[in-house]
Structures are given as structure tokens and as C-alpha cells.
Coordinates of C-alpha atoms in Angstrom, one line a residue:
M30 CA 27.9 12.4 -22.8
L31 CA 27.3 10.8 -19.4
L32 CA 26.3 14.1 -17.8
G33 CA 23.7 14.6 -20.5
L34 CA 22.4 11.0 -19.9
G35 CA 22.2 11.7 -16.2
I36 CA 20.2 14.8 -16.7
V37 CA 17.8 13.2 -19.1
L38 CA 17.3 10.2 -16.8
G39 CA 16.8 12.5 -13.8
V40 CA 14.1 14.5 -15.6
A41 CA 12.5 11.2 -16.8
G42 CA 12.5 9.9 -13.2
I43 CA 10.9 13.0 -11.8
G44 CA 8.4 13.0 -14.6
F45 CA 7.5 9.3 -13.9
L46 CA 7.0 10.1 -10.2
C47 CA 4.8 13.0 -11.1
W48 CA 2.8 10.9 -13.5
L49 CA 2.4 8.2 -10.8
L50 CA 1.3 10.8 -8.3
F51 CA -1.4 12.2 -10.6
L52 CA -2.5 8.6 -11.4
C53 CA -2.8 7.5 -7.8
A54 CA -4.0 10.7 -6.2
V55 CA -7.6 9.5 -6.0
Y56 CA -6.5 6.7 -3.7
A57 CA -4.9 8.9 -1.1
A58 CA -8.0 9.0 1.2
P59 CA -8.4 5.2 1.4
L60 CA -4.7 4.8 2.0
F61 CA -4.8 7.4 4.8
V62 CA -7.8 5.7 6.4
A63 CA -6.1 2.3 6.2
A64 CA -2.9 3.6 7.7
M65 CA -4.7 5.4 10.5
V66 CA -6.9 2.3 11.4
C67 CA -3.8 0.1 11.3
T68 CA -1.8 2.4 13.5
M69 CA -4.6 3.0 16.0
L70 CA -5.4 -0.7 16.4
Y71 CA -1.7 -1.6 16.8
D72 CA -0.7 1.2 19.1
H73 CA -3.6 0.7 21.5
A74 CA -2.8 -3.0 21.8
M75 CA -6.1 -4.0 20.4
M76 CA -4.7 -6.3 17.8
S77 CA -1.5 -7.9 16.8
G78 CA 0.6 -6.6 13.9
A79 CA -0.9 -8.9 11.1
H80 CA -4.5 -8.4 12.3
A81 CA -4.1 -4.7 12.5
V82 CA -2.7 -4.6 8.9
L83 CA -5.6 -6.7 7.7
A84 CA -8.1 -4.5 9.5
G85 CA -6.5 -1.4 8.0
I86 CA -6.7 -2.9 4.5
A87 CA -10.4 -3.7 5.1
A88 CA -11.1 -0.2 6.2
G89 CA -9.3 1.3 3.2
I90 CA -11.2 -0.9 0.8
T91 CA -14.5 0.0 2.6
V92 CA -13.8 3.7 2.2
L93 CA -12.9 3.3 -1.5
A94 CA -15.9 1.2 -2.3
L95 CA -18.3 3.4 -0.3
G96 CA -17.0 6.6 -2.0
Q97 CA -17.2 5.0 -5.5
A98 CA -20.7 3.7 -4.8
I99 CA -21.9 7.1 -3.6
L100 CA -20.4 8.9 -6.6
A101 CA -21.7 6.3 -9.1
S102 CA -25.3 6.2 -7.7
T103 CA -26.3 9.6 -6.5
R104 CA -27.3 12.7 -8.6
D105 CA -27.4 15.0 -5.6
C106 CA -24.8 17.7 -6.3
V107 CA -24.1 18.6 -2.6
L108 CA -23.4 15.0 -1.7
R109 CA -21.2 14.5 -4.7
V110 CA -19.2 17.7 -3.9
I111 CA -18.7 16.6 -0.3
V112 CA -17.5 13.1 -1.2
S113 CA -15.3 14.5 -4.0
A114 CA -13.8 17.0 -1.5
L115 CA -13.2 14.3 1.1
F116 CA -11.2 12.3 -1.5
A117 CA -9.5 15.3 -3.1
L118 CA -8.1 17.0 0.0
P119 CA -5.8 14.1 1.0
A120 CA -4.6 14.0 -2.6
A121 CA -3.8 17.7 -2.4
L122 CA -1.8 17.1 0.8
A123 CA 0.0 14.3 -0.9
G124 CA 0.8 16.6 -3.8
F125 CA 2.0 19.3 -1.4
G126 CA 4.3 16.8 0.3
M127 CA 5.8 15.4 -2.8
T128 CA 6.3 18.7 -4.5
L129 CA 7.9 20.1 -1.4
G130 CA 10.2 17.1 -1.3
L131 CA 11.2 17.4 -4.9
S132 CA 11.6 21.2 -4.7
R133 CA 13.9 20.8 -1.8
L134 CA 16.3 18.8 -4.0
G135 CA 17.1 22.0 -5.7
D136 CA 18.8 25.0 -4.2
M137 CA 15.8 27.3 -3.7
G138 CA 14.9 29.4 -0.7
A139 CA 12.1 28.6 1.7
I140 CA 9.5 30.9 0.3
P141 CA 9.8 29.8 -3.4
T142 CA 9.8 26.2 -2.2
Y143 CA 6.5 26.6 -0.4
I144 CA 5.0 28.6 -3.2
F145 CA 6.0 25.8 -5.6
A146 CA 4.6 23.1 -3.2
T147 CA 1.3 25.0 -2.9
F148 CA 1.1 25.1 -6.7
G149 CA 1.8 21.3 -6.8
A150 CA -0.9 20.7 -4.2
L151 CA -3.4 22.7 -6.3
C152 CA -2.5 20.8 -9.4
V153 CA -2.7 17.3 -7.8
G154 CA -5.9 18.1 -5.9
G155 CA -7.4 19.5 -9.0
A156 CA -6.5 16.4 -11.0
A157 CA -8.1 14.2 -8.3
W158 CA -11.2 16.4 -8.2
T159 CA -11.5 16.2 -12.0
R160 CA -11.2 12.4 -12.0
L161 CA -13.8 12.1 -9.2
C162 CA -16.2 14.4 -11.0
A163 CA -15.9 12.4 -14.2
I164 CA -17.7 9.5 -12.5
Q165 CA -21.2 9.7 -13.8
P166 CA -24.2 8.3 -11.9
T167 CA -26.0 5.5 -13.6

């Protein structure tokens, strides 16, 4: 009884994490920019900890707003593909990392683990790409 409950809850937990990853995949690029700006400003002693965090948050919000504004306002296919790719590639990397981590919980070999992680990266990157392409210009 308890073993069955544990298996069901484990599958539900992994399913929830995958759903959350697919939902938040579009925000991987702004989060990456925010983390990099915060780290660079703090490591090079340009700002204190709180100021570096606030500058990182501002940079992430700027990247998100700029990307959304470009996708919502332009009809140029090349520019839309470039912006969508810049947002979908970090999402694919996040999908690769999460799928790799989840697949290492099992007892698979190295090659099947990386094949599974590559498939996860393609799925998450494709989902982010689809969500970004759904933004129609006004």
C-alpha cells in the first residue's frame, strides 16, 4: 500500500516538475541574463550584494520586456526567428540539464542518459519556441 503511494507520488512530483519546466521555459533567457549581470557586478566589486541583485533583476526585466515588445510589434520574419531563437536556446539548455538530472536518478548508462537528455532539450526548446511564435504582432 505505502509502496504504491510512494510510486504514485513520485511520478506526480516528476510530472509537476516537468510541467513547471515547460511553463517557465520562456523565461530562461531573462533569468540567465539577470544571473550573469548580478554575478559580474558583484565579482568585479562594482556593486555591493543588494545593488548587484537589483541591477540583475532590472537587466532581466529589460531583456524580457524588449523581447516581448519585439515579438509583439514586428512582422519581419527574420527578426522574429532571431529573437525566438535567442529565447528558446537557453530554454533548451535548461531542459537538457533538468532531463539529465532526472534521468541520472535512474540506473541507466551514460549513453542512454545523454540521449534522453537531448530528447528533453528538444522537447523543452520546441515548447518554448512554440510559445514564442504564438505571440502575434498587433
